[in-house]
Structure formats: structure tokens, C-alpha cells
Coordinates of C-alpha atoms (C1' of nucleotides) in Angstrom, one line a residue:
Chain A
M12 CA -26.9 17.6 82.8
D13 CA -25.8 17.9 86.4
S14 CA -22.6 19.8 85.7
E15 CA -24.4 22.7 84.1
M16 CA -24.3 26.0 85.9
S17 CA -27.2 27.9 87.0
D18 CA -28.6 29.5 84.0
L19 CA -31.7 30.8 85.6
D20 CA -30.6 34.0 87.2
Q21 CA -28.5 35.0 84.2
A22 CA -31.3 34.7 81.7
P23 CA -34.4 36.2 83.2
A24 CA -36.5 36.8 80.1
M25 CA -35.2 34.1 77.7
K26 CA -36.5 35.8 74.7
N27 CA -34.4 35.0 71.8
T28 CA -36.4 37.3 69.7
V29 CA -34.4 40.0 71.4
V30 CA -32.0 41.2 68.8
D31 CA -28.7 43.1 68.9
G32 CA -27.6 45.9 66.7
E33 CA -27.2 43.6 63.7
N34 CA -30.6 42.0 64.1
A35 CA -29.1 38.6 65.0
P36 CA -31.3 36.7 67.5
L37 CA -29.8 36.2 70.9
Y38 CA -29.7 32.9 72.8
C39 CA -28.6 31.2 75.9
I40 CA -27.9 32.5 79.4
C41 CA -25.2 34.7 78.0
R42 CA -27.7 36.5 75.6
K43 CA -25.3 36.3 72.7
P44 CA -26.1 35.3 69.2
D45 CA -25.4 32.1 67.4
I46 CA -21.7 32.1 67.1
N47 CA -21.4 29.0 65.1
C48 CA -20.5 26.7 68.0
F49 CA -22.3 23.7 69.3
M50 CA -25.7 24.5 70.8
I51 CA -28.3 22.5 72.6
G52 CA -32.0 23.2 72.7
C53 CA -34.3 22.8 75.7
D54 CA -37.1 20.3 74.9
K55 CA -39.4 22.3 77.2
C56 CA -38.9 26.0 76.4
N57 CA -37.1 25.5 73.2
E58 CA -34.4 28.0 74.1
W59 CA -31.0 27.3 72.6
F60 CA -27.9 27.2 74.8
H61 CA -24.2 27.4 73.8
G62 CA -22.6 24.2 74.8
H63 CA -19.7 25.9 76.5
C64 CA -21.9 28.2 78.5
I65 CA -23.6 25.3 80.2
N66 CA -20.8 22.8 80.1
V67 CA -22.4 20.4 77.7
T68 CA -20.1 19.1 75.0
E69 CA -21.2 17.8 71.7
K70 CA -20.1 14.3 72.7
M71 CA -22.2 14.4 75.8
A72 CA -25.1 15.6 73.8
K73 CA -24.9 12.6 71.6
A74 CA -25.9 10.5 74.6
I75 CA -28.9 12.7 75.5
R76 CA -32.3 12.0 74.3
E77 CA -34.3 14.7 76.0
W78 CA -32.7 17.8 77.5
Y79 CA -34.3 20.5 79.7
C80 CA -32.7 23.7 80.8
H81 CA -32.1 24.5 84.4
Q82 CA -35.0 27.0 84.5
C83 CA -37.5 24.5 83.1
R84 CA -36.4 21.8 85.5
E85 CA -36.8 24.1 88.4
R86 CA -40.2 25.1 87.4
D87 CA -41.2 21.5 86.7
P88 CA -39.3 19.1 88.9
S89 CA -40.8 16.2 87.0
L90 CA -38.6 17.0 84.0
S91 CA -35.4 15.3 83.9
I92 CA -32.7 14.8 81.3
R93 CA -33.1 11.5 79.6
Y94 CA -30.4 9.6 78.0
R95 CA -30.3 7.2 75.1
K96 CA -30.3 3.6 76.3
K97 CA -27.3 2.3 74.6
N98 CA -25.2 5.4 74.9
R99 CA -25.8 5.8 78.6
D100 CA -22.2 5.1 79.4
K101 CA -20.9 7.3 76.7
D102 CA -21.1 10.6 78.5
I103 CA -19.0 9.1 81.2
E104 CA -16.4 8.1 78.7
P105 CA -16.7 10.5 75.9
E106 CA -13.5 9.5 74.3
R107 CA -14.9 6.1 73.6
V108 CA -17.8 7.7 71.9
E109 CA -15.5 9.4 69.6
K110 CA -13.7 6.3 68.7
R111 CA -16.7 4.1 68.3
S112 CA -18.7 6.6 66.3
S113 CA -18.3 6.3 62.6
T114 CA -19.6 9.8 62.2
P115 CA -16.9 12.4 61.8
E116 CA -17.2 15.1 64.3
Y117 CA -17.9 17.9 61.9
K118 CA -20.9 16.0 60.7
I119 CA -22.5 15.6 64.0
D120 CA -25.8 17.3 64.3
K121 CA -24.7 20.1 66.6
R122 CA -27.9 22.0 66.9
R123 CA -30.2 19.2 67.6
G124 CA -28.1 17.5 70.2
S125 CA -30.6 15.7 72.2
K126 CA -33.5 16.3 69.9
V127 CA -33.0 13.6 67.3
K128 CA -35.9 11.3 68.1
R129 CA -37.9 8.8 66.3
S130 CA -41.0 10.9 66.9
A131 CA -39.4 13.9 65.4
R132 CA -41.0 13.1 62.1
M133 CA -44.5 12.4 63.5
C134 CA -46.8 15.0 65.0
G135 CA -49.0 12.2 66.2
E136 CA -52.1 14.0 65.4
C137 CA -52.6 14.2 61.7
E138 CA -54.3 11.5 59.6
P139 CA -51.2 9.9 58.3
C140 CA -49.7 9.7 61.8
T141 CA -52.8 7.9 63.1
R142 CA -52.9 5.6 60.1
N143 CA -51.4 2.3 61.0
E144 CA -51.6 0.3 57.9
D145 CA -49.3 0.6 54.9
C146 CA -51.0 1.2 51.6
G147 CA -48.8 -1.4 49.9
Q148 CA -49.1 0.6 46.7
C149 CA -46.7 3.4 47.0
D150 CA -43.0 3.2 46.1
F151 CA -42.0 3.1 49.7
C152 CA -44.3 0.3 50.4
K153 CA -43.2 -1.6 47.4
D154 CA -39.7 -1.3 48.6
M155 CA -40.5 -3.0 51.9
K156 CA -39.6 -6.6 52.5
K157 CA -43.2 -7.4 53.5
F158 CA -44.4 -6.4 50.1
G159 CA -41.6 -8.3 48.5
G160 CA -39.4 -5.3 47.9
P161 CA -35.6 -5.0 48.1
N162 CA -35.6 -2.8 51.2
K163 CA -33.4 -0.2 49.6
I164 CA -35.4 2.9 50.2
R165 CA -36.5 2.1 53.7
Q166 CA -39.0 4.8 54.2
K167 CA -42.5 4.8 55.7
C168 CA -45.5 4.4 53.5
R169 CA -46.4 7.5 51.7
L170 CA -49.8 7.7 53.2
R171 CA -48.2 7.5 56.7
Q172 CA -45.8 10.3 56.2
C173 CA -46.7 13.0 58.7
V174 CA -48.2 16.0 57.0
V175 CA -46.6 18.3 59.6
R176 CA -43.2 16.9 60.2
A177 CA -42.2 14.5 57.5
R178 CA -39.1 15.5 55.6
V179 CA -39.7 17.5 52.4
S180 CA -38.3 14.9 50.2
V181 CA -40.7 12.2 51.4
F182 CA -43.7 14.3 52.1
Y183 CA -43.9 16.9 49.4
I184 CA -43.0 14.9 46.4
G185 CA -44.5 11.7 47.5
G186 CA -46.9 12.7 50.1
L187 CA -48.4 15.6 48.4
L188 CA -48.2 14.8 44.8
G189 CA -48.1 11.1 45.2
S190 CA -50.9 10.8 47.6
F191 CA -53.1 12.9 45.5
C192 CA -53.4 9.7 43.5
F193 CA -54.7 7.8 46.5
D194 CA -56.3 10.3 48.7
V195 CA -58.6 13.1 48.0
N196 CA -57.9 14.6 51.4
S197 CA -54.4 15.4 50.4
F198 CA -55.1 19.0 49.7
S199 CA -56.6 19.6 53.0
L200 CA -53.7 17.9 54.6
F201 CA -51.5 20.2 52.7
L202 CA -53.4 23.2 53.9
Q203 CA -53.3 21.8 57.4
K204 CA -49.6 21.5 57.2
M205 CA -49.2 25.0 55.9
L206 CA -51.5 26.4 58.5
R207 CA -49.6 24.7 61.2
V208 CA -46.4 26.2 59.9
R209 CA -48.0 29.5 60.0
D210 CA -49.1 29.0 63.6
E211 CA -45.7 28.0 64.6
E212 CA -44.1 30.9 62.8
F213 CA -46.4 33.3 64.6
S214 CA -45.7 31.8 67.9
L215 CA -42.0 32.3 67.2
R216 CA -42.3 35.8 66.0
E217 CA -44.7 37.2 68.6
R218 CA -43.8 35.3 71.7
K219 CA -45.8 37.5 73.9
D220 CA -45.3 35.1 76.8
N221 CA -42.9 32.4 77.7
I222 CA -45.2 29.6 76.9
M223 CA -43.9 28.1 73.7
H224 CA -45.6 26.0 71.3
R225 CA -44.3 22.5 72.0
D226 CA -43.4 22.0 68.4
R227 CA -41.4 25.2 68.1
R228 CA -38.2 23.3 67.6
Y229 CA -39.4 21.8 64.5
L230 CA -39.6 25.2 63.0
D231 CA -36.0 24.9 62.1
D232 CA -37.2 22.4 59.6
Y233 CA -39.2 24.9 57.7
D234 CA -37.3 27.3 55.7
E235 CA -38.4 30.2 53.6
N236 CA -39.6 28.0 50.9
D237 CA -41.9 26.1 53.2
M238 CA -43.4 29.3 54.2
E239 CA -43.8 30.8 50.8
P240 CA -47.0 29.3 49.7
Y241 CA -48.7 30.5 52.8
E242 CA -47.2 33.9 52.4
H243 CA -48.6 34.0 48.9
Y244 CA -51.9 33.0 50.1
K245 CA -51.8 35.6 52.9
D246 CA -50.4 38.4 50.8
R247 CA -52.4 38.0 47.7
N248 CA -55.6 36.9 49.2
A249 CA -56.3 33.8 47.3
S250 CA -54.3 34.7 44.2
W251 CA -52.5 31.3 44.1
G252 CA -51.1 30.5 40.7
S253 CA -52.5 33.7 39.2
D254 CA -50.8 34.9 36.1
D255 CA -49.0 37.8 37.6
D256 CA -47.4 35.6 40.2
E257 CA -43.9 35.8 38.9
D258 CA -42.2 35.4 42.2
G259 CA -42.0 31.7 42.0
P260 CA -44.0 28.6 41.4
L261 CA -47.1 27.9 43.4
Y262 CA -45.1 25.5 45.4
S263 CA -41.5 24.8 45.2
P264 CA -40.4 22.1 47.5
V265 CA -36.8 22.8 48.5
P266 CA -35.2 20.4 50.9
R267 CA -34.3 21.8 54.2
K268 CA -30.7 22.5 54.9
K269 CA -28.8 19.9 56.8
A270 CA -29.6 20.2 60.5
I271 CA -27.2 22.6 62.0
K272 CA -26.3 26.2 62.1
V273 CA -28.8 27.4 59.7
K274 CA -31.1 29.3 62.0
H275 CA -29.6 32.8 61.9
V276 CA -28.2 32.4 58.4
K277 CA -31.7 31.6 57.2
R278 CA -33.1 34.6 59.0
R279 CA -30.6 36.8 57.4
D280 CA -31.6 35.4 54.0
K281 CA -35.1 36.0 54.9
K282 CA -34.5 39.6 55.6
F283 CA -32.5 40.0 52.5
D284 CA -35.2 38.3 50.5
K285 CA -37.8 40.5 52.2
K286 CA -35.9 43.6 51.1
K287 CA -35.7 42.3 47.6
E288 CA -39.3 41.3 47.8
S289 CA -40.4 44.8 48.8
R290 CA -38.2 46.3 46.2
R291 CA -39.8 44.1 43.6
H292 CA -43.2 44.9 44.9
K293 CA -42.4 48.6 44.5
Q294 CA -41.3 48.0 41.0
K295 CA -44.3 46.0 40.3
Q296 CA -46.5 48.7 41.8
K297 CA -44.8 51.3 39.6
H298 CA -45.3 49.1 36.6
R299 CA -49.0 48.7 37.4
D300 CA -49.4 52.4 37.9
R301 CA -47.8 53.1 34.6
L302 CA -50.1 50.7 33.0
R303 CA -53.1 52.2 34.7
H304 CA -52.0 55.6 33.5
S305 CA -51.5 54.6 30.0
E306 CA -54.9 52.8 30.1
R307 CA -56.5 55.9 31.4
G308 CA -54.8 57.9 28.6
D309 CA -56.0 55.5 26.1
S310 CA -59.5 55.4 27.4
R311 CA -59.6 59.2 27.1
H312 CA -59.2 58.7 23.4
G313 CA -62.1 56.5 23.1
G314 CA -62.0 53.3 25.2
D315 CA -61.2 50.2 23.2
M316 CA -61.1 52.0 19.9
Q317 CA -57.4 52.7 19.0
Q318 CA -55.8 54.2 16.0
C319 CA -53.6 52.1 13.8
L320 CA -49.9 52.5 14.4
G321 CA -49.1 52.3 10.7
P322 CA -47.3 55.3 9.2
N323 CA -49.8 58.0 8.2
C324 CA -52.7 55.6 8.8
I325 CA -55.8 57.0 10.5
E326 CA -57.8 53.8 10.5
L327 CA -59.0 52.0 13.6
T328 CA -57.0 48.9 14.7
R329 CA -58.3 45.4 14.2
P330 CA -59.2 43.6 17.4
N331 CA -56.2 42.3 19.3
S332 CA -53.8 44.2 17.0
K333 CA -52.0 47.5 16.9
Y334 CA -52.7 47.8 13.2
C335 CA -55.6 48.1 10.9
S336 CA -54.1 45.7 8.4
E337 CA -51.1 43.5 7.8
D338 CA -49.9 46.1 5.4
C339 CA -49.7 48.8 8.0
G340 CA -47.7 46.5 10.3
M341 CA -45.3 45.7 7.5
K342 CA -45.0 49.4 6.5
L343 CA -44.1 50.3 10.1
A344 CA -41.5 47.5 10.2
A345 CA -40.0 48.6 6.9
N346 CA -39.8 52.2 8.1
R347 CA -38.0 51.0 11.3
I348 CA -35.6 49.0 9.2
Y349 CA -34.9 51.9 6.9
E350 CA -34.3 54.1 9.9
I351 CA -32.0 51.8 11.7
L352 CA -30.2 49.9 9.0
P353 CA -28.1 52.6 7.4
Q354 CA -26.6 53.4 10.8
R355 CA -25.9 49.7 11.4
I356 CA -24.4 49.2 7.9
Q357 CA -22.2 52.2 8.5
Q358 CA -21.2 51.0 11.8
W359 CA -20.4 47.6 10.3
Q360 CA -18.3 49.0 7.6
Q361 CA -16.3 51.1 10.0
S362 CA -14.7 48.2 11.8
P363 CA -12.8 45.5 9.9
C364 CA -14.3 42.1 10.4
V365 CA -11.8 39.5 11.5
A366 CA -14.2 36.6 10.7
E367 CA -14.7 37.9 7.2
E368 CA -10.9 37.9 6.7
Q369 CA -10.6 34.4 8.1
G370 CA -13.4 33.2 5.9
K371 CA -11.7 34.6 2.8
K372 CA -8.5 32.9 3.8
Q373 CA -10.3 29.6 4.3
L374 CA -12.0 29.9 1.0
E375 CA -8.7 30.4 -0.7
R376 CA -7.3 27.4 1.0
I377 CA -10.3 25.3 0.1
R378 CA -10.0 26.4 -3.5
R379 CA -6.3 25.5 -3.6
E380 CA -7.1 22.1 -2.2
Q381 CA -9.9 21.6 -4.6
Q382 CA -7.6 22.4 -7.4
A383 CA -5.1 19.9 -6.2
A384 CA -7.8 17.3 -5.8
R385 CA -9.1 17.8 -9.3
M386 CA -5.6 17.4 -10.6
R387 CA -5.2 14.3 -8.7
L388 CA -8.6 13.1 -10.0
A389 CA -7.6 13.8 -13.6
E390 CA -4.4 12.0 -13.0
M391 CA -6.3 9.0 -11.7
E392 CA -8.6 9.0 -14.6
R393 CA -5.6 9.0 -16.9
R394 CA -4.2 6.1 -15.0
F395 CA -7.5 4.4 -15.3
H396 CA -7.5 4.6 -19.1
E397 CA -3.8 3.8 -19.2
L398 CA -4.5 0.6 -17.3
E399 CA -7.3 -0.4 -19.6
G400 CA -4.9 0.1 -22.5
I401 CA -2.3 -2.1 -20.8
I402 CA -4.9 -4.8 -20.2
A403 CA -6.1 -4.6 -23.7
K404 CA -2.5 -4.9 -25.0
A405 CA -1.8 -7.7 -22.6
K406 CA -4.6 -9.7 -24.0
Q407 CA -3.0 -9.7 -27.4
Q408 CA 0.0 -11.5 -26.1
V409 CA 0.5 -15.1 -27.1
V410 CA 1.0 -17.9 -24.6
Q411 CA 4.6 -19.0 -24.4
Q412 CA 5.6 -22.4 -22.9
D413 CA 9.2 -22.0 -22.1
E414 CA 11.5 -23.5 -19.4
D415 CA 11.9 -20.6 -17.1
V416 CA 8.2 -20.5 -16.6
N417 CA 8.2 -24.1 -15.7
E418 CA 11.2 -23.5 -13.5
T419 CA 9.4 -20.9 -11.4
D420 CA 6.4 -23.1 -11.3
S421 CA 8.3 -26.1 -10.1
E422 CA 10.1 -24.2 -7.3
D423 CA 9.5 -26.4 -4.4
T424 CA 9.6 -25.3 -0.8
D425 CA 8.8 -26.9 2.5
L426 CA 6.9 -23.8 3.4
Q427 CA 3.4 -24.4 4.6
I428 CA 0.8 -21.8 4.2
F429 CA -2.6 -21.5 5.8
C430 CA -5.5 -19.7 4.2
V431 CA -6.4 -16.4 6.0
S432 CA -10.0 -17.0 5.3
C433 CA -10.6 -20.7 5.9
S434 CA -7.4 -21.5 7.7
H435 CA -6.8 -24.7 5.8
P436 CA -3.2 -25.5 4.9
I437 CA -2.6 -24.8 1.3
N438 CA 0.1 -25.3 -1.3
P439 CA 2.2 -22.2 -1.6
K440 CA 2.0 -22.5 -5.4
V441 CA -1.7 -22.1 -5.4
A442 CA -1.9 -20.0 -2.3
L443 CA -2.7 -16.7 -4.0
R444 CA -5.4 -18.3 -6.1
H445 CA -6.9 -20.2 -3.2
M446 CA -7.0 -17.3 -0.9
E447 CA -8.5 -15.0 -3.5
R448 CA -11.3 -17.4 -4.2
C449 CA -11.8 -18.3 -0.6
Y450 CA -12.1 -14.7 0.4
A451 CA -14.5 -14.0 -2.5
K452 CA -16.6 -16.9 -1.2
Y453 CA -17.0 -15.5 2.2
E454 CA -17.3 -11.9 1.2
S455 CA -20.0 -12.7 -1.3
Q456 CA -22.2 -13.9 1.6
T457 CA -22.4 -10.5 3.2
S458 CA -23.8 -7.2 1.9
F459 CA -22.3 -3.8 2.2
G460 CA -24.6 -1.1 1.1
S461 CA -26.2 2.2 1.7
I462 CA -29.7 3.4 1.0
F463 CA -28.4 5.9 -1.5
P464 CA -27.3 5.1 -5.0
T465 CA -24.0 6.6 -6.1
R466 CA -24.3 9.8 -8.1
I467 CA -20.9 10.9 -9.2
E468 CA -20.9 12.5 -12.5
G469 CA -18.3 11.6 -15.0
A470 CA -16.9 8.7 -13.1
T471 CA -17.1 5.3 -14.7
R472 CA -17.0 2.0 -12.9
L473 CA -16.6 3.0 -9.3
F474 CA -19.1 1.5 -7.0
C475 CA -20.9 -1.7 -7.6
D476 CA -24.3 -0.1 -6.8
V477 CA -26.3 -3.1 -7.4
Y478 CA -29.7 -2.7 -5.7
N479 CA -30.8 -5.1 -3.1
P480 CA -34.6 -5.0 -2.8
Q481 CA -34.6 -6.9 0.4
S482 CA -32.5 -4.5 2.4
K483 CA -33.4 -1.6 0.0
T484 CA -29.7 -0.7 -0.3
Y485 CA -27.2 -0.1 -3.0
C486 CA -24.0 -2.1 -2.9
K487 CA -21.1 0.1 -1.9
R488 CA -18.1 -2.2 -2.7
L489 CA -15.8 -1.2 -5.5
Q490 CA -17.3 -2.7 -8.5
V491 CA -14.1 -4.5 -9.5
L492 CA -13.9 -6.0 -6.0
C493 CA -17.4 -7.1 -5.4
P494 CA -17.7 -10.8 -5.3
E495 CA -21.3 -10.6 -4.2
H496 CA -22.6 -9.1 -7.4
S497 CA -20.0 -9.9 -10.1
R498 CA -18.1 -13.1 -10.9
D499 CA -14.6 -13.2 -12.3
P500 CA -15.0 -13.9 -16.0
K501 CA -14.3 -17.4 -17.1
V502 CA -10.8 -17.9 -18.3
L503 CA -10.5 -19.4 -21.7
A504 CA -8.0 -22.2 -22.3
D505 CA -5.8 -20.2 -24.7
E506 CA -5.9 -17.0 -22.7
V507 CA -2.6 -15.5 -21.7
C508 CA -1.8 -14.1 -18.3
G509 CA -0.4 -10.9 -19.8
C510 CA 0.7 -9.2 -16.5
P511 CA 3.3 -6.5 -17.3
L512 CA 6.6 -7.7 -15.8
V513 CA 8.4 -5.3 -13.6
R514 CA 11.9 -4.8 -12.4
N515 CA 12.4 -3.7 -8.7
V516 CA 8.7 -3.9 -8.1
F517 CA 7.8 -0.7 -9.9
E518 CA 9.9 -0.3 -13.1
P519 CA 8.0 -1.8 -16.0
T520 CA 10.3 -3.8 -18.3
G521 CA 7.9 -3.7 -21.3
D522 CA 7.6 -7.4 -21.2
Y523 CA 4.4 -9.3 -20.3
C524 CA 3.9 -12.6 -18.6
R525 CA 3.3 -15.0 -21.3
V526 CA 2.1 -17.9 -19.2
S527 CA -1.3 -19.4 -19.8
K528 CA -3.8 -17.5 -17.6
R529 CA -5.1 -20.7 -16.2
K530 CA -1.7 -21.8 -15.1
C531 CA -0.2 -18.6 -13.9
N532 CA -0.3 -18.6 -10.1
K533 CA 2.0 -15.6 -9.7
H534 CA -0.3 -13.0 -11.3
Y535 CA -3.7 -14.3 -10.4
C536 CA -6.3 -11.7 -11.0
W537 CA -3.7 -9.1 -11.6
E538 CA -6.1 -6.9 -13.7
K539 CA -8.6 -6.9 -10.9
L540 CA -6.1 -5.8 -8.3
R541 CA -4.6 -3.1 -10.5
R542 CA -8.0 -1.8 -11.3
A543 CA -9.0 -1.8 -7.7
E544 CA -5.9 0.0 -6.8
V545 CA -6.7 2.8 -9.2
D546 CA -10.4 2.9 -8.3
L547 CA -9.7 3.0 -4.6
E548 CA -7.6 6.1 -5.1
R549 CA -10.2 7.6 -7.3
V550 CA -12.8 7.1 -4.6
R551 CA -10.5 8.8 -2.1
V552 CA -10.1 11.8 -4.3
W553 CA -13.9 12.0 -4.7
Y554 CA -14.3 11.9 -1.0
K555 CA -11.8 14.6 -0.6
L556 CA -13.6 16.8 -3.2
D557 CA -16.9 16.2 -1.5
E558 CA -15.4 17.2 1.9
L559 CA -14.0 20.4 0.3
F560 CA -17.3 21.3 -1.2
E561 CA -19.0 20.9 2.1
Q562 CA -16.4 23.2 3.7
E563 CA -16.8 25.7 1.0
R564 CA -20.5 25.7 1.4
N565 CA -20.3 26.2 5.2
V566 CA -17.8 29.1 4.9
R567 CA -19.9 30.7 2.2
T568 CA -23.1 30.4 4.2
A569 CA -21.4 31.9 7.2
M570 CA -20.1 34.8 5.1
T571 CA -23.5 35.4 3.5
N572 CA -25.3 35.4 6.8
R573 CA -22.8 37.7 8.3
A574 CA -24.0 41.2 8.2
G575 CA -27.2 40.2 6.5
L576 CA -30.3 42.2 7.2
L577 CA -31.3 40.2 10.2
A578 CA -27.9 40.0 11.6
L579 CA -27.3 43.7 11.3
M580 CA -30.6 44.4 13.0
L581 CA -30.1 41.8 15.8
H582 CA -26.5 42.0 16.5
Q583 CA -24.0 44.6 17.3
T584 CA -20.2 44.5 17.3
I585 CA -18.5 46.0 20.3
Q586 CA -14.9 46.7 20.2
H587 CA -13.3 45.5 23.3
D588 CA -9.9 46.8 22.5
P589 CA -9.0 48.8 25.5
L590 CA -6.7 51.1 23.5
T591 CA -9.4 52.2 21.1
T592 CA -12.4 52.1 23.3
D593 CA -13.1 52.8 26.8
L594 CA -16.3 51.2 28.0
R595 CA -16.5 53.2 31.2
N596 CA -18.7 56.2 31.4
N597 CA -17.1 59.5 32.1
K598 CA -18.9 59.8 35.4
D599 CA -17.5 56.4 36.5
R600 CA -14.0 57.8 36.5
Chain B
dC5 C1' -29.8 19.6 43.0
dT6 C1' -32.8 15.3 43.7
dA7 C1' -33.5 10.6 44.3
dA8 C1' -31.7 6.4 45.6
dA9 C1' -29.1 3.9 48.7
dC10 C1' -27.7 2.6 53.0
dG11 C1' -25.8 2.6 57.8
dA12 C1' -27.7 3.4 62.2
dT13 C1' -30.9 3.5 65.6
dT14 C1' -35.3 2.6 67.7
dT15 C1' -39.3 -0.2 68.3
dA16 C1' -42.0 -4.3 68.5
Chain C
dT14 C1' -33.8 -10.2 66.8
dA15 C1' -36.2 -8.6 63.0
dA16 C1' -38.7 -4.9 61.3
dA17 C1' -39.3 -0.1 60.8
dT18 C1' -37.6 4.0 59.6
dC19 C1' -34.6 7.7 60.5
dG20 C1' -30.6 10.8 58.9
dT21 C1' -26.7 10.9 55.9
dT22 C1' -24.2 9.8 52.0
dT23 C1' -23.7 8.8 47.2
dA24 C1' -24.8 8.7 42.4
dG25 C1' -26.6 10.8 38.5

DNA sequence: CTAAACGATTTA
DNA sequence: TAAATCGTTTAG
């Protein structure tokens, strides 16, 4: 960048490891920390510079491919800032860049500036980098057009993902785990990667001279998690995956944060973590010490031989147990219960239980509803028998051939009716009869069952319940309505219709239809329909009863379990009412 | 949060 | 210009 000011004399040492009072790293010619503005990094010395300090804007940086600071360029005149080919004109007309670019400004990689390069993901030295053939086996290869893939993933072959610089998402998951399948050298590659990281980290931390590792800038790509495995290795001296390693998994690949402004934030995290870490270590240490002490104490009493913890027992323990026998264990447990339980029961009884009250109310409601349902059921049973009585009486009627019957029969209309089942046009006179039969025909072709037989005690003639060995189900239609398993009885020639005649739909007149059953189109199958009506209601009531039983059982179970032995031992009720309890300790006030 | 998808850019 | 593959966005 020609417009940049001389940064040389203002930044003599260029050590960004210099820290201010708050331990934030200092950068740039101004020796100020990362202030969340656009920064650009030198591709030679890797120092970061605030854009505004050296007059390089973010837009300009977009056009830069390689950028060197003033100091480096003076030292090595062969270094020159290189621009991206296509965007060469962009830094002349930055406004156009903005307009052309589809990337919103806030998403631009501020920190990297000139550093986004194709080679950024290749160290060029590791085995995968030098490999020049795709394996054709991995998911990335299979995605490629040349292997007949859909080209959706668009990533390099797993075996060619750089062990040093490939992104976590492609290397760790695929490269490490995936390539284990293909390549026995993977573990050494992994180590190589880790060691490299360590080298770079050291070079960053120590920086005894100004000669930086060329790859330093990629350090930003490795966050705490990348470092962790090595730290484990270093700290614990080959204790990877050991049981007491509770600080995290052996290797937890966490993707790096997106590009920018993470450097100092990460460092702060690091310090924070370190503090936590050291605290945790201290705690651990204490714990271990305690263990050691207790062990020593135990060993004083005779090494592995220990006395049973059972009440008043002086026997030795069984191996891998604290007790000499099951009995002793149970005794101790019982003692503990006796000790704790009375207090808990007392505590429980002191405070009223809202849930218990609600449960009682619910039970009352359920019982009321059950009562109502039973009444309804009794009513329906009565109706059932009543209906049977009516039908029996109706059968005794004698067929009567009089004029009004014929009159109603001969009522002629132009109305045309179509069957709801077969959609054929039918004569209105016989419509009811036709549709009933037609429906029965179709309905009988299908099954409607469940694998359970009906078991309702004291209920006659509800479900069809015919067993179908093929589907191993029991028919669940109402028995009176099941055309699949029962046929309407054949009507004899002298049989009377017998349908009770009504006034205003519901009021019975006491009369019966005296038309011959075969000829009566008005009351076709009236017995069946009336029976079905009653039975359907009976089923509904049974369902309701069943539901109520279920509810009752649930409430009762809940009430029984509440304040049971286990519950009393395991749970505790805390009154959160601020008027009656104050959860603060006195010293907190 | 990860994996998949995809636009964008670079390379051949 | 197509292929390769990157970084970012989106979906789950």
C-alpha cells in the first residue's frame, strides 16, 4: 500500500506479546490493543496493523492478496504488495467494490484482509498435501463430478486434506476419523499436526527474536480446543484417556470461530480457563491428598482388611464390599431410614400438601362422574329391555291391508334419488331399503377389528366380537350393525312391520305399523336401527366409565406414591412463600 | 452445534 | 472455460 505512513520508526520492537495493564496484546505501529476495528496482517512478520493507522481500508484490503508492512518491505525490497487479479481495479474504485460485492460489509473477513489464499489450507509439506490423487472412496470424492457425484459438498478428497491447515470440520472428522479407515499413518499425521501446533504456539509465546515462523498467522485457526490434546499430553505425561481425565474428552474437535476478531477474546478465554483449570487442579490435588490420607489411615488398621460397617458388627468385610454380608448392609440401611424417616414424616405433616388436596378434589369429581355414568348405563340397560319388549309386542301385531297404507305407498313424486353407496338412481319408494342393503353389501367386504376381545361384564349384545383367524382380530362393530358377520333374518310372508307409530317424531301413539314387513318401505329395519341407537349410547357410557376408572387409578397412584417411603427419603418440600420463609442466611443480610 | 449446501474464487 | 475447492450460509 503506497499510501501507508511510515510505520517503521514508530514501532521499533514490534512485539505484540507486550501487554498492557489488562494483559491485552498490543499491535500495530500505535502499540495499542485490538480495538475491534479492521486490521491487516503482514505476510512476512505477521504483525497486525489497525487499518486506520496505516490508511488501509477494509475495501482496499479485499483487493490485496499479499501484504507486507513498511518495515519488512524496507528490509527486503523484493517484497511487494500483491493484488488479486480480478480485483486489481477495485482499490482504485472502492465504491464499486462495495456495490458489486454480494457480501455484506459486516461479514467481510476483517482480520485476514489480504491473507485469504488458496494455499491457506495447505502447508505443502505433509503427506496429504503432496498427495495428488483422489482416493475416490471418501464422501468428498464421491461427491465429485469425476466420480459421478452431485458436486454438492465440493471439498477436497479426505486423504488430501492438509494435516496442518485443513479446516477442523473437514480434517478432524473426516481426515482423522475417516482416514483411519484408509490410512494407518493417520495417527502419526495427527501427532504431526499437534506437534506443529505446539511449535507455532511456542514461537508465538516466546518470540525471543523477530524472526517469526512463517505459519504464525495460521495460529489464529487453532483455538484452545485444538491445543488441548497436546496440553493433556504435555501435562500428564502420556496419560491420554486415562480414567481420571475428567477435564474433557481425549479429543474434542470444535470448529474455529469465524475468522475475525477472535484473537484477544480467545486469549482472555484462555486465561480464564487457565484460572479455572488451576483451581480445578488444586481441588483435585486436595481430593487426592484426602484420599491418600484416608488410605494411610486405613492401612494403619491393617491394609486391605477392613471392618464391616454394619451396626455392631466386628466381622471383616467381603472383598469389594463395605460389609461382611448382605444382612449387615440392609441393617445399616434400615438404621439410616429409621433415623431419617421420622423427621421427614414430621416435616411432611407440618406443611399442608396442595397436591393432596387437589387429588382429593379430583377423586370426588371422578366419583361423581362415575355415579352419573352408572346411572346413565342403568338407564340405557332399561331402555334396552324396553326396546326388546316393544319389539316382542310388535311382532304380535296382525298385518292389516287398508287404504291409507296403500295411499302412502302409492304416493308418487318426480323426485329422483341416488344411492349414497353405489350412486345408482333409485326409486324413492324403495330408497331406504336399497341404500340399507347396498351399504351392508360394501360394509361387509371390510373388517373392523382389534386384537382384543371385548370383556365388559354384564353387558349383553354390544360388540360383534367375531374372531377373524386370518387377521387375528375380533370384530368391533356393534353386533346389531355388523353386516360382515350377521345377516338380517329372513322376513316371513305373514310378518308384520310392527314399528311403533309416533306423533311429532318422538311421542308414541301406542299404535303400530300394521303393514306387511316385506312391503313396508317406511320402516325398513326399524328394529335394527333402534337397537343400534341404544347400543351405541351404551358403548359411549362404557367408554366414559373406562376413562373415569383410568383417571381414578392415576390419581390414586399419585396419592399413594406421594410421601411414600422412597419419596420421603428422596424428596424434600421447600416452602417458597416469602412471608413464611426467608431463604437467605442471616449473614447474607 | 454440525453437516450439508452452495456461491465465489482460483487454478489448470 | 471447466474443474477444484475455498469460505460462508443454511438446515436440521
